[in-house]
Structures are given as C-alpha cells and as structure tokens.
Short mmCIF file of C-alpha atoms (C1' of nucleotides) in Angstrom, two decimals:
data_model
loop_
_atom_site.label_atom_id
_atom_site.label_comp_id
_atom_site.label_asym_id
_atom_site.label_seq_id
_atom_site.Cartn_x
_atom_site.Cartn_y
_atom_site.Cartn_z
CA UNK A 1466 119.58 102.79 101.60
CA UNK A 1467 120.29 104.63 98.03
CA UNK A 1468 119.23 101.31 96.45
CA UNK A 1469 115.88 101.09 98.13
CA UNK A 1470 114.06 101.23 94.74
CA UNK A 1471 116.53 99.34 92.55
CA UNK A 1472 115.01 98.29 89.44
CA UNK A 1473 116.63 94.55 89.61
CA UNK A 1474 115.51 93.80 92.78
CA UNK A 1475 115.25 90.41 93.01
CA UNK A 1476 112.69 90.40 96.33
CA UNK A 1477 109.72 91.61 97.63
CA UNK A 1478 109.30 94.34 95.44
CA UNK A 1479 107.46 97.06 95.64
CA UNK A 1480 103.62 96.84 95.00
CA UNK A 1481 103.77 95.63 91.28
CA UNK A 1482 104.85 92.15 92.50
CA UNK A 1483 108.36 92.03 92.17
CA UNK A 1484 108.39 89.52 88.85
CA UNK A 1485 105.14 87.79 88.88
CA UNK A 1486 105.57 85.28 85.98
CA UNK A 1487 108.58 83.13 87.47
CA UNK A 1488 106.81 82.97 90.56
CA UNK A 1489 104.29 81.43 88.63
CA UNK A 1490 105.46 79.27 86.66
CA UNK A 1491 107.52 78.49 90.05
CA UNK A 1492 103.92 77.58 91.56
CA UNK A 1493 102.76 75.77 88.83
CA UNK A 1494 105.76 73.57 88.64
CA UNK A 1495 104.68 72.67 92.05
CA UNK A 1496 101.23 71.76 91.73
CA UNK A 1497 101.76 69.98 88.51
CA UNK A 1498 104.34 67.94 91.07
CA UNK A 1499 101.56 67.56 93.25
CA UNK A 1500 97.95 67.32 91.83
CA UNK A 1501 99.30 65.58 88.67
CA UNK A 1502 99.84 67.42 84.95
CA UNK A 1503 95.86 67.79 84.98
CA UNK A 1504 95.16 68.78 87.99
CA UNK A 1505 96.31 72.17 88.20
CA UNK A 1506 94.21 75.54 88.22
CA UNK A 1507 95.15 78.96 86.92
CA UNK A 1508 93.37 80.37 90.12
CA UNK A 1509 94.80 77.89 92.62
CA UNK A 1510 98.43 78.95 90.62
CA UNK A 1511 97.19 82.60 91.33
CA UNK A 1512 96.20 82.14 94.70
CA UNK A 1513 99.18 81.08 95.78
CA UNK A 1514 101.24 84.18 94.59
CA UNK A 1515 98.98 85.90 96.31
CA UNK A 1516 97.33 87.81 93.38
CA UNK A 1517 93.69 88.13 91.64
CA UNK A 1518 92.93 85.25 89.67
CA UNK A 1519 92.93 87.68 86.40
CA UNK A 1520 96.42 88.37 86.81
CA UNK A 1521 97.49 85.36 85.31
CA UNK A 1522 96.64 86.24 82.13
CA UNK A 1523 98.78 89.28 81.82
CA UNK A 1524 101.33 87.31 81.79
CA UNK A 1525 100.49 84.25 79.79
CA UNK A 1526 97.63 84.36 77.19
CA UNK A 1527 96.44 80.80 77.92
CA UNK A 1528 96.27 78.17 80.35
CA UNK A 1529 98.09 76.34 77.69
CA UNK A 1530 100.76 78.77 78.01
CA UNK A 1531 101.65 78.74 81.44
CA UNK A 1532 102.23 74.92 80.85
CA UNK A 1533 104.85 75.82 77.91
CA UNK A 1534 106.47 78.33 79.99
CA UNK A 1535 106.89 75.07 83.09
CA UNK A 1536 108.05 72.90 79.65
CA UNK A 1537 109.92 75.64 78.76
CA UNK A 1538 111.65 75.85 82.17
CA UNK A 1539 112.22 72.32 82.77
CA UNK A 1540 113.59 71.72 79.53
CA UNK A 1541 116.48 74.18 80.23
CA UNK A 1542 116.91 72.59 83.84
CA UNK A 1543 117.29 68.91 82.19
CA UNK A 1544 119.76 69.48 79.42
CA UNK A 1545 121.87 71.49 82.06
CA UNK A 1546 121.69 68.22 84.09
CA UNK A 1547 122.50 65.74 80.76
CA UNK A 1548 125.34 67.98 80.11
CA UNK A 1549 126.58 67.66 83.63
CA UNK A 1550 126.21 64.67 83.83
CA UNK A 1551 128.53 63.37 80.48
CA UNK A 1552 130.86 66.41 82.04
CA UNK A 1553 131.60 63.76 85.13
CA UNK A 1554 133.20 61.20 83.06
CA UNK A 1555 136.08 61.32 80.68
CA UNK A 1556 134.87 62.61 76.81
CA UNK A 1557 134.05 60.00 74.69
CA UNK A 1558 133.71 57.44 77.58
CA UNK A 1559 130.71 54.69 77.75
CA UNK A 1560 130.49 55.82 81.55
CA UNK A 1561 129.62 59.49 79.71
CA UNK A 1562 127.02 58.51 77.57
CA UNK A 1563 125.36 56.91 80.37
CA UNK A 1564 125.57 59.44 82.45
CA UNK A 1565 123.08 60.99 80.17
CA UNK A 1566 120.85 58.59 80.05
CA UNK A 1567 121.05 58.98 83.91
CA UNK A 1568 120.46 62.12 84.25
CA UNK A 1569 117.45 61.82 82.14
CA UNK A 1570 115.92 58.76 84.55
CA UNK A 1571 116.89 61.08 87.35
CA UNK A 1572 114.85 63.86 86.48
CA UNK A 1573 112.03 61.43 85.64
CA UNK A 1574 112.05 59.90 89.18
CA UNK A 1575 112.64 62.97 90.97
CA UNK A 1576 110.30 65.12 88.90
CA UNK A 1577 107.70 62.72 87.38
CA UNK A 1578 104.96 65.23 87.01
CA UNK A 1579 106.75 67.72 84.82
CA UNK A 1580 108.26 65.40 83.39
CA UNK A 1581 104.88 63.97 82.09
CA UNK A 1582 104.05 67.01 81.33
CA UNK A 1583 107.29 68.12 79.07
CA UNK A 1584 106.57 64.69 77.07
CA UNK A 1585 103.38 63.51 77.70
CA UNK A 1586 101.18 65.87 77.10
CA UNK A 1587 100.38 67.36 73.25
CA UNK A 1588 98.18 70.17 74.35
CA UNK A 1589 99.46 73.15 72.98
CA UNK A 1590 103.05 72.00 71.79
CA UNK A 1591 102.49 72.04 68.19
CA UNK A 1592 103.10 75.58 68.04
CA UNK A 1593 105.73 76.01 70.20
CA UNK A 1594 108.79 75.91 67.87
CA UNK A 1595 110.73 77.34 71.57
CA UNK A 1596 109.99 73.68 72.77
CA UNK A 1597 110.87 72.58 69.76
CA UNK A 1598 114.19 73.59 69.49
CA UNK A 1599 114.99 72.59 73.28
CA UNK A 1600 113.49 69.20 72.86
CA UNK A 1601 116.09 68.47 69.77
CA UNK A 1602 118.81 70.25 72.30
CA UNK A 1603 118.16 67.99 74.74
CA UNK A 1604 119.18 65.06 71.93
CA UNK A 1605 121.91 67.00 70.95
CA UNK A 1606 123.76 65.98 74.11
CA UNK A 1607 123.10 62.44 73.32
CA UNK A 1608 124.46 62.85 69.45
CA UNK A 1609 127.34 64.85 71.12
CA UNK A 1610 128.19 62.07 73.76
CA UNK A 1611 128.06 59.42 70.74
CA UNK A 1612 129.75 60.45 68.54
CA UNK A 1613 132.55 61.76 70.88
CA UNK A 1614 132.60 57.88 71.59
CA UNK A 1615 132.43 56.89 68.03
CA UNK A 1616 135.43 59.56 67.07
CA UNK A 1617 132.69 60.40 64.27
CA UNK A 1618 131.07 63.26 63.23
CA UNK A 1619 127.52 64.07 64.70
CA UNK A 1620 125.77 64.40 61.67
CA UNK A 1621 127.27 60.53 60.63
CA UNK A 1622 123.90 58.35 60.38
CA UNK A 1623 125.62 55.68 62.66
CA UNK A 1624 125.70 58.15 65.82
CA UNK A 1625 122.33 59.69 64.99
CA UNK A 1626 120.70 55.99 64.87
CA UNK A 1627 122.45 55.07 67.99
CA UNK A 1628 121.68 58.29 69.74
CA UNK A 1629 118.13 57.10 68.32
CA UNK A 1630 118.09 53.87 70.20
CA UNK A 1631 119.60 55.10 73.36
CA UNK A 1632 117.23 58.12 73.34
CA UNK A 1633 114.26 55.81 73.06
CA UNK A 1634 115.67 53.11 75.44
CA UNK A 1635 115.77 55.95 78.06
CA UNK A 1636 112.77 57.70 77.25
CA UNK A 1637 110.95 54.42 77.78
CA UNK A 1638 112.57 53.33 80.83
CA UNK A 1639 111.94 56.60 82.31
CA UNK A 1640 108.19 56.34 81.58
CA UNK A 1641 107.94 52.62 82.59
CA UNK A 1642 109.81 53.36 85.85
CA UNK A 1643 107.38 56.43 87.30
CA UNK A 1644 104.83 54.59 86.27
CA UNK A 1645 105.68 51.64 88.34
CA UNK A 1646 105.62 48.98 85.52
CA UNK A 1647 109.27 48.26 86.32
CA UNK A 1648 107.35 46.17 89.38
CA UNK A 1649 105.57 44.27 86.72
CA UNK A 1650 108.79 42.89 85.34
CA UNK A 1651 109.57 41.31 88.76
CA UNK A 1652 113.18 43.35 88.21
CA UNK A 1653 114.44 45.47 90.51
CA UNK A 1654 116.72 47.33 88.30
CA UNK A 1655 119.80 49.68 89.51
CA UNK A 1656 119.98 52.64 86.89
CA UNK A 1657 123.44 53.34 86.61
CA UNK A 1658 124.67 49.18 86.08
CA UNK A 1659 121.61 48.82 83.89
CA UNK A 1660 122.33 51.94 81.69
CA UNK A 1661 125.88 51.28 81.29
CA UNK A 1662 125.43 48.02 80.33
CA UNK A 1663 122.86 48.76 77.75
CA UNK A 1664 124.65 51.75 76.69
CA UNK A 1665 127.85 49.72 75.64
CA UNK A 1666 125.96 47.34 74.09
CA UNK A 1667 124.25 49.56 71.72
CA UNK A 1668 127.80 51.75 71.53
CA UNK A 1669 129.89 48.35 70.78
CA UNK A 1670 127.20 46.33 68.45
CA UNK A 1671 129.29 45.54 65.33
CA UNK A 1672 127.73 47.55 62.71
CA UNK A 1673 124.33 47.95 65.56
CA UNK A 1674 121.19 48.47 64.30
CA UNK A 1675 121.88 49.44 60.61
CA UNK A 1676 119.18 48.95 59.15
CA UNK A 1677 118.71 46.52 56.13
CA UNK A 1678 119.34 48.16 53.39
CA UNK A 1679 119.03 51.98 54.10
CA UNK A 1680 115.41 51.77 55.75
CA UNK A 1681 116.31 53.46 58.50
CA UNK A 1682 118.16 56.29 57.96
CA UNK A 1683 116.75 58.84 55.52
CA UNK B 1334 56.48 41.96 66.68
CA UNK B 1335 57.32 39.64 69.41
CA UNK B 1336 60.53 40.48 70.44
CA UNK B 1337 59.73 44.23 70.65
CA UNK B 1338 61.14 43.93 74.16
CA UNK B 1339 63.93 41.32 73.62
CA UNK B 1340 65.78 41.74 76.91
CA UNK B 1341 69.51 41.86 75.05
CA UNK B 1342 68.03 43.88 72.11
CA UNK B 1343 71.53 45.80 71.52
CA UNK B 1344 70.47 48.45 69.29
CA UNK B 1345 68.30 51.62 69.59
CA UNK B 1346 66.43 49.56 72.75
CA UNK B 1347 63.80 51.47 74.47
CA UNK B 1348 63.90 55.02 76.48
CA UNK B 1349 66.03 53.69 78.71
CA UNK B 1350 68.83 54.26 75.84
CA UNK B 1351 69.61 50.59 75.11
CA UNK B 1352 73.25 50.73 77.09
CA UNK B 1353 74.79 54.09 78.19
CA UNK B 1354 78.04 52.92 79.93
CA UNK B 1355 79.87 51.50 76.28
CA UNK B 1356 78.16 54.31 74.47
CA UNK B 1357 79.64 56.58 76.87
CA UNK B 1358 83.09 55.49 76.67
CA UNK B 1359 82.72 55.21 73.15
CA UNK B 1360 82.57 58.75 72.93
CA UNK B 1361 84.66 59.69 75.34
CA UNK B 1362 87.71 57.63 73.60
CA UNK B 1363 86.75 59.36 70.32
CA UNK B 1364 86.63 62.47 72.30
CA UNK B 1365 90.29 62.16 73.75
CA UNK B 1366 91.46 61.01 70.43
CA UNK B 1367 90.12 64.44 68.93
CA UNK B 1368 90.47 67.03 72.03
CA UNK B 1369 93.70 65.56 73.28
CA UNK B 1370 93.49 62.76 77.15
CA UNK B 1371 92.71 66.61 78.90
CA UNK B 1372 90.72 68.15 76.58
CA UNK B 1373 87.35 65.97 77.22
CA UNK B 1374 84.43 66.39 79.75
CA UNK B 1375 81.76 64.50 80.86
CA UNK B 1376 79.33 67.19 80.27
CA UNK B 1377 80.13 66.44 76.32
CA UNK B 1378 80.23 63.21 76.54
CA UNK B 1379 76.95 62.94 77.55
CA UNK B 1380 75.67 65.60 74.82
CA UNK B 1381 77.30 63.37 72.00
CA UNK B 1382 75.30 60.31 73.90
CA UNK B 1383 72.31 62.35 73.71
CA UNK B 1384 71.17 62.05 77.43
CA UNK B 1385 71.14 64.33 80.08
CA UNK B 1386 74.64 65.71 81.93
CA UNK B 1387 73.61 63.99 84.98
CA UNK B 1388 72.89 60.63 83.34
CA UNK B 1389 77.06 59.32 83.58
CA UNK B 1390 76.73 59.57 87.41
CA UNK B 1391 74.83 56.83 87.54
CA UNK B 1392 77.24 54.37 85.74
CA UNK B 1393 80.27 56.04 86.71
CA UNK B 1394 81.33 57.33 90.19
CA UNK B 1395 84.28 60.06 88.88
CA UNK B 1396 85.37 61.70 86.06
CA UNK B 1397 88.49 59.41 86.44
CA UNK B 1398 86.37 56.15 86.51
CA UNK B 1399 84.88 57.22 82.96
CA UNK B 1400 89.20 57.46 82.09
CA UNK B 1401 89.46 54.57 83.47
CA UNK B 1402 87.17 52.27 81.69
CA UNK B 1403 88.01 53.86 78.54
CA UNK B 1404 92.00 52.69 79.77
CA UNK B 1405 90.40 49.39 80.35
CA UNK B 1406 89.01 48.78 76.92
CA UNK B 1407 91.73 50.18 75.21
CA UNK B 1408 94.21 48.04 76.93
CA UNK B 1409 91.83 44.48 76.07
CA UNK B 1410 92.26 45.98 72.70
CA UNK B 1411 96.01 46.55 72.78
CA UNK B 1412 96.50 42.69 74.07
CA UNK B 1413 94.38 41.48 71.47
CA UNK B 1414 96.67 43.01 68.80
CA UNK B 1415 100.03 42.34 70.76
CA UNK B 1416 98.39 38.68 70.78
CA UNK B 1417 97.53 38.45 67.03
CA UNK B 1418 100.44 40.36 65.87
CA UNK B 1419 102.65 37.19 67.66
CA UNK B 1420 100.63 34.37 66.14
CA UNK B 1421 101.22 35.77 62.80
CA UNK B 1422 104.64 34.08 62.44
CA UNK B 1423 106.25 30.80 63.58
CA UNK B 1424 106.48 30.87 67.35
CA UNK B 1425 109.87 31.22 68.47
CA UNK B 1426 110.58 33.46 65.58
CA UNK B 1427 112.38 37.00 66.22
CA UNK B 1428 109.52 38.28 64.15
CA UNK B 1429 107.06 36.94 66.46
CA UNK B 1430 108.93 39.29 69.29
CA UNK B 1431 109.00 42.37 66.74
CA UNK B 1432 105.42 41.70 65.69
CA UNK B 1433 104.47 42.30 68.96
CA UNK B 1434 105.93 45.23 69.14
CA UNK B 1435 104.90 46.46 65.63
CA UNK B 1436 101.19 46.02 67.09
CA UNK B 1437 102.36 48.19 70.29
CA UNK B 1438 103.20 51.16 68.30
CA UNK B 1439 100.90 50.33 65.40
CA UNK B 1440 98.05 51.37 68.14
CA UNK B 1441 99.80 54.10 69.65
CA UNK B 1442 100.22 55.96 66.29
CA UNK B 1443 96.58 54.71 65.40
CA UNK B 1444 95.59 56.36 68.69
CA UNK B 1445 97.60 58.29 70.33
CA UNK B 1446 95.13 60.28 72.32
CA UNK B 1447 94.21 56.61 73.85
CA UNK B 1448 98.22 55.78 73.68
CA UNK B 1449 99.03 58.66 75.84
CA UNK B 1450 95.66 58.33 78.26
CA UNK B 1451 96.75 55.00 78.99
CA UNK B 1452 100.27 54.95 79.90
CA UNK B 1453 100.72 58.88 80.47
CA UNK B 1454 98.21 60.22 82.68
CA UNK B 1455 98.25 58.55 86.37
CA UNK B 1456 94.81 60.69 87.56
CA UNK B 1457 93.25 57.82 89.27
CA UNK B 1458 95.26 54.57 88.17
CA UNK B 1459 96.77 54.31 91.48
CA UNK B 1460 93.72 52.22 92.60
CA UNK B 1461 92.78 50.45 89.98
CA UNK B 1462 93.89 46.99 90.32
CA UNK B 1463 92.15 45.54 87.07
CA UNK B 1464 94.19 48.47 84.71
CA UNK B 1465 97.29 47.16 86.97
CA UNK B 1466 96.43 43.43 85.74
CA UNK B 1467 95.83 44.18 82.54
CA UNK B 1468 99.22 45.82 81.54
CA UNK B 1469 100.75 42.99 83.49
CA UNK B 1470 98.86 40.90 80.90
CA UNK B 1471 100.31 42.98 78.15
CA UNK B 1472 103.62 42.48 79.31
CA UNK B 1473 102.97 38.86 79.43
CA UNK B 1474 102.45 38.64 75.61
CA UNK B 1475 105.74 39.73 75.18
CA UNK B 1476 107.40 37.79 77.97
CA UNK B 1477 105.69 34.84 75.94
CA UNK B 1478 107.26 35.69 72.27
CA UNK B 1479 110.57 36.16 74.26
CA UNK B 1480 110.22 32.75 76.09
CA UNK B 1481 109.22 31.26 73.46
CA UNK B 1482 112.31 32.36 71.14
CA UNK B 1483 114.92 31.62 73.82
CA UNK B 1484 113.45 28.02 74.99
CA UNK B 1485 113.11 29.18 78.85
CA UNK B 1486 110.29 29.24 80.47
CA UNK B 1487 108.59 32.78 81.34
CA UNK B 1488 109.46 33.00 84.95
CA UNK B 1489 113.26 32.59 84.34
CA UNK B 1490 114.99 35.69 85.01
CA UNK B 1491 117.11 36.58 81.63
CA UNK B 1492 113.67 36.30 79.87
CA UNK B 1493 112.22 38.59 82.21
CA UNK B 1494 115.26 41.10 81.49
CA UNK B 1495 115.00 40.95 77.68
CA UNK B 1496 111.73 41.06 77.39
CA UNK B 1497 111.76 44.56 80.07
CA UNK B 1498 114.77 46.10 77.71
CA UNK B 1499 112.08 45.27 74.11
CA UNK B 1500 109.40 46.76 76.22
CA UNK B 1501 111.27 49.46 77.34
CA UNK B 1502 112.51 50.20 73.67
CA UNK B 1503 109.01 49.60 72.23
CA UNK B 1504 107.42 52.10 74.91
CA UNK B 1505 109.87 54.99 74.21
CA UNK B 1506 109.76 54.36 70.60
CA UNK B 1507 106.29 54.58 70.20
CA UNK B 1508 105.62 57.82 72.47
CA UNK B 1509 108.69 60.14 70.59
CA UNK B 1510 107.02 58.97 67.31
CA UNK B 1511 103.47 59.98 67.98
CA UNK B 1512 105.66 63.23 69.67
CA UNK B 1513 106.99 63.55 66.60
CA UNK B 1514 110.39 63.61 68.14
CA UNK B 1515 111.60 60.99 65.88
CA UNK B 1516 112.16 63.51 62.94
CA UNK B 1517 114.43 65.58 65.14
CA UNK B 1518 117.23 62.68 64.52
CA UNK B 1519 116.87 63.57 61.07
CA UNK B 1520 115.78 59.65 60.69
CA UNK B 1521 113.09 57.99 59.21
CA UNK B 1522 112.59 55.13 60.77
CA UNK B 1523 110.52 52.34 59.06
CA UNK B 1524 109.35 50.54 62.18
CA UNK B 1525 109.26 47.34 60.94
CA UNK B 1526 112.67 46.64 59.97
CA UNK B 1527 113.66 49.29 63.10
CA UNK B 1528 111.70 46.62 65.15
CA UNK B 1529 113.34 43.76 63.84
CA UNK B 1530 116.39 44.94 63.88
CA UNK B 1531 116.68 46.09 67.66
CA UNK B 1532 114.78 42.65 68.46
CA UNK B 1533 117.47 40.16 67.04
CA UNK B 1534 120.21 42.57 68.96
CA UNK B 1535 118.49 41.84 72.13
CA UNK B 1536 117.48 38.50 72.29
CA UNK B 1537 120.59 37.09 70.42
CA UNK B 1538 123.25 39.26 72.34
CA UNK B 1539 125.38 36.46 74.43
CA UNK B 1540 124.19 37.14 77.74
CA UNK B 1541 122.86 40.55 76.82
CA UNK B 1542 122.49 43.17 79.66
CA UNK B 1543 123.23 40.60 82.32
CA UNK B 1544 123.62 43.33 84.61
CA UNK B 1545 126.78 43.04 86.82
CA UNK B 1546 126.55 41.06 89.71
CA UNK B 1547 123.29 40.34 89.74
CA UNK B 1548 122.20 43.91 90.03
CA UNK B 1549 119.55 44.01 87.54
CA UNK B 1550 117.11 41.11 88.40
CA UNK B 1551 116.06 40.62 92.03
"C1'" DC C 980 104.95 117.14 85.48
"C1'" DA C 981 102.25 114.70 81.74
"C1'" DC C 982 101.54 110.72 79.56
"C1'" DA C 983 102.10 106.07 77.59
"C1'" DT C 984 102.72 101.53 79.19
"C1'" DA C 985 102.94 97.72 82.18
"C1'" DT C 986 100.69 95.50 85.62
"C1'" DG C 987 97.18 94.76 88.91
"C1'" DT C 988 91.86 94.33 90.51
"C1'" DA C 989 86.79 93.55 90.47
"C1'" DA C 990 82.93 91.77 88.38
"C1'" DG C 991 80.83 88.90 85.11
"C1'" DA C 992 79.88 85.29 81.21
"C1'" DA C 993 80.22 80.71 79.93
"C1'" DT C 994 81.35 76.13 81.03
"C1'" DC C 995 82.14 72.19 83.89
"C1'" DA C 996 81.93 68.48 87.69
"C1'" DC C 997 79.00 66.85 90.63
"C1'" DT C 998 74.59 66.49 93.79
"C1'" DC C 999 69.78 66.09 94.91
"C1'" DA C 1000 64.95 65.49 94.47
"C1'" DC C 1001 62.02 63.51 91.42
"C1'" DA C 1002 60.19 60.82 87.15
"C1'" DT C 1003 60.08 56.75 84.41
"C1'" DT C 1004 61.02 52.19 83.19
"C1'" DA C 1005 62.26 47.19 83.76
"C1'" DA C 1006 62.23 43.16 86.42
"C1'" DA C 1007 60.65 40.19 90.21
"C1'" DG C 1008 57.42 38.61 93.60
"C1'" DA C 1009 52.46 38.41 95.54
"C1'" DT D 286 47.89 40.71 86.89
"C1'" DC D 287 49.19 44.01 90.22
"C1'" DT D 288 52.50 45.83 93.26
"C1'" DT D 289 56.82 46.65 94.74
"C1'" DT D 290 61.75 47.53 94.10
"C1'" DA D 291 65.79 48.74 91.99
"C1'" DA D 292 67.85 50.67 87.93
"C1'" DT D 293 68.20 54.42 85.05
"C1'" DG D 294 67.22 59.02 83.37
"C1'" DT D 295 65.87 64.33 84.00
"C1'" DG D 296 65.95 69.25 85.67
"C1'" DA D 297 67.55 72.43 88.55
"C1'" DG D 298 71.12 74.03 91.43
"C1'" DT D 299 76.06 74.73 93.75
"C1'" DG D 300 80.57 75.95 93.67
"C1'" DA D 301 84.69 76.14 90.93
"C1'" DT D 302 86.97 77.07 86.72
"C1'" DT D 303 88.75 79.78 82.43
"C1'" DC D 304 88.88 83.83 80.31
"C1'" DT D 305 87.05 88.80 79.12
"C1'" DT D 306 86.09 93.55 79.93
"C1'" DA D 307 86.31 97.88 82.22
"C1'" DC D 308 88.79 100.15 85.37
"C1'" DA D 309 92.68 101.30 88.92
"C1'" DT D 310 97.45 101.92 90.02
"C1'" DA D 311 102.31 102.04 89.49
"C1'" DT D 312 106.67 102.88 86.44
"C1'" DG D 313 109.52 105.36 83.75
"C1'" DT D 314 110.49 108.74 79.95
"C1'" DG D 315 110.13 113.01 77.52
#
DNA sequence: CACATATGTAAGAATCACTCACATTAAAGA
DNA sequence: TCTTTAATGTGAGTGATTCTTACATATGTG
C-alpha cells in the first residue's frame, strides 16, 4: 500500500485524528438537532469524537465559535438547496421563486434546531462578517429568482422589496411552522400550494407593496 | 405603626424578601435582554435579587420554569399591546390590523432578548399548556382586527387564512429586523407604512391565497 | 536528523445547576 | 397566647461545565 500515509486521507487517520474540526462541528450539528440550540456541551461534542475535552479548543477559540462554524456550515448547505430548488423550474417562473421559499421551509422542518440556531440565536454573530456575507447570499437567490421573474435588474427597488416580503413571509412561516403555531390557526397548510399562491400574489400585485411615497425603499 | 405587618405590604416587606418569584423574573428578563435568552443563570439571578443561590428552588422547579414564567409575562404583555394597539383606530379599519402588528414588532425591537426567548427557544415549552394558550390568545387579537375588517365572524375559515399569512409576515418581519437582516436588502423599511401597506394587500386581495382546492384550510 | 509547528492530553480554576439538612418566619388552630 | 405547620430562606456540597496552562506527541521541512 504506497499510499498508506497519504496526507488527504479522508479516514481514520493516523493518531492525530484524521480532521478533527468537521467531525465536530459534524457532532455538534447533531446534538444541537437533538438537545435543542442550548443544550449542547463542548465536552459531550468532545466525547463523542472520542477526544479530551481540551481538544476542542484547538480548534475553535470559543464555545461561541463552534456554533458559527455549525451556522457557518448550514448556511452553505441551505443556499445550495434554494439554488436547487429555483434550478427545478423554468428561470423566471412563479413555480421557481417558490421553490425557494420551499426549500427554505424544508430545511426548517427537517432541521429545526440548526435552523434556530442559524437565525435565532444572536450570541456571537455580530462579529462574524463570514455569516454575514452568507446570510445576504442566501437572499441573493431570492433577489435573483425575482427579478429573473420581473425581467428587471436585481438591484431595481421593486425586486429587492418583493424579495423583502417573500423573504419575511418565509422566514416567518418557517418559524411559526416548527414551532407548531401553524396548529393554532386551525390550518393545515400544504407548503408548496400555499407558497405558490402567496408567491404570485406578491410577484403579480400591480405596483405591490410600494410604499407611499418612497418610505420604504432607501 | 400599625400596619408594620400589613399582609400585602408590596414593598421592601420583612426578611422574608417581600415577593421573590416577580423579583426573580424581573431580573432574569432584564438579564436575557442584556446577556442574550442563553446567556443568563439562575445563580445571577438570584445575586441581582440579593438572596441566596438556593432560594429560586423553592419557587421554581427548573431552570426552564424560571424561562418560562418570564415567557408568560412577556406574552400578557405582548397581548396587552397587540390589544391596545387595535383599539386605537376605528374597528374594522386596515389600520386596526396593521396596528396590531406595529405593537408585535414594536416589542420585539423593544426587547428582543424577550422577542427571541419567547418564540425562539423551545427548552421546555413543549409542556406548558398556559404559554400554548396564551399565544393562541395572541393570535386571537389579530384574528379579531381581521374579522372585524372583513364582516365574518372569527371561526370562518378565509379569516383564519388571512389573519395566519399577517401573522406569518409580522413574525418574520420582526425577527430579520431585530437580526438586522433587513439592511441586507439595502431597504429601510419604515414599519408603519411597510405594515400598512402589506395589510390592505392581504385583506383586500379578492379571495387572496385561497389555496387551491381547498388545500390550505382543513 | 533537528527543529518548528500543529495537535493532542492531563490536571486544575472558576462557575453553574441543583440537592439536602437546617434555620427562620408567617399563618392557623388549640 | 402558645403551639404547630407550612412556607421560605441559608450554607455547604456534588457533579458537570467552560476554558487555561503545562506538557506530550506527531508531522513535515530544512
């Protein structure tokens, strides 16, 4: 085996632990799933890699900064999925900008605890300009599905207010629906019908949402 | 001084520290408000109280039952505004409906450390029937102002959809402001007009987000 | 092969949640 | 009024946690 020691390997490597920090941020993804955003431990993260509970923090200077890196992480995973998503329907297409918005309630639902923690939690996101810059990624796919539907340009203040609403109508449904308030409404509420029928409301309103004069946009 | 030992004496009563339970969760919502919904502990709590760390144990069971009346207080609070923000212009209005949702994010950007404790974290909410009842109250102040605008009566099903889609709005609006997510669409919204606006869309659209056949509403 | 660097461990300091035995007070009954 | 009882608070202690420091071990480069 001439590659026994290959520096890439991927696996079980040697005694130095093969690549320690995805596997933990790969075990606290999990437990954040699990025990909820707050109750997750450094050690328990540690414990199950299988390493001293001081390893952690060669690696990540903070507790705080383990979460980032699982933000970090997640982030990446859900504007791969909002891009897929508008990339299953024709450009410029209602049915694409919904599929955005689906995506987005689909990570919600089928990762509610990171996904609490990417937008629920404040604790050390101020300086993280690395979050930052995903987070207004992530709405870039919105402004890009827009305005591919409005033939307009993305910086036009009509697709970034409507990429506004629909961001926020999302966002809120997604929170409402993990936490079970959808219940309270007595609806039962299919995602896709409900998105694309918001979604082409808020695409098709005559001149939708603008506010009175100039308020809204800056 | 005859009423030296006035049974309801509220302020600086006895040694028996008057009454620990709201003085406790008085500092524990100033202490989430400061340190962020994770960044709070009991042991502080008590220290800012000025009794011993053992003394919460007898008025609350858990860590997550100090949360929890803190959620409970908070939300009383939140209908109270929701309710007062409504009765500030002619019922039936539209700007009855956005009132009420002015006063929603109105107290999440006065508090967003409560904001976020109350509809982000789900530590121990699961069991908590009375936090359960009282966001269904919430919701009821806007299912009211929506009612009350379309001349239907609260149970009927298209006022139970609009008023979900204005909560839903409301609710996502309010958390990517106090995320500050709102200047990544390069907008500055002025809520008011941004409330008003998106209300008259909804409840005047013709038979707005009817899903299609009869998907949305069970 | 030496040596700098990256990565791990072990032990410890400080804090925290929570418990238990005990002290003090308030309220209710004899 | 005196005694009893339950409510409320304290002090000390347990086990777990975050994070630091000193030290051990592996990697790769000259």
């Amino acid at each position: 085996m001439p590659d026994a020691k290959a520096k890439t390997a991927p696996t079980r490597a040697a005694y130095h632990h093969g690549d320690l920090r995805a596997q933990l941020i790969s075990a606290v993804r999990s437990l954040v799933e699990t025990h909820g955003p707050d109750g997750f431990s450094v050690a328990e993260a540690a414990r199950r890699a299988g390493v001293s509970s001081a390893a952690p923090y060669k690696h990540f200077k903070d507790r705080a900064e383990i979460l980032r890196g699982v933000c970090s992480e997640a982030m990446d995973r859900l504007r791969a999925e909002m891009e897929a998503g508008a990339g299953r329907y024709p450009e410029g297409s209602a049915e694409a900008v919904a599929a955005v918005g689906l995506a987005y309630v689909t990570f919600a639902k089928t990762e509610p605890g990171v996904f609490r923690l990417v937008f629920g939690l404040t604790e050390g996101h101020e300086n993280a300009p690395d979050l930052q810059s995903k987070g207004e990624g992530c709405f870039g796919v919105v402004v890009g599905a827009v305005a591919a539907h409005q033939r307009l340009s993305p910086d036009d203040p009509q697709v970034l207010y409507r990429a506004y609403i629909l961001w926020t109508f999302v966002h809120g449904h997604s929170f409402l629906t993990i936490d079970n308030k959808v219940s309270v409404a007595s609806a039962q509420i299919d995602d896709w019908s409900y998105l694309l029928t918001v979604s082409r409301a808020i695409l098709t309103q005559p001149s939708a949402g603008q506010p009175t004069s100039g308020a809204g946009i800056g």
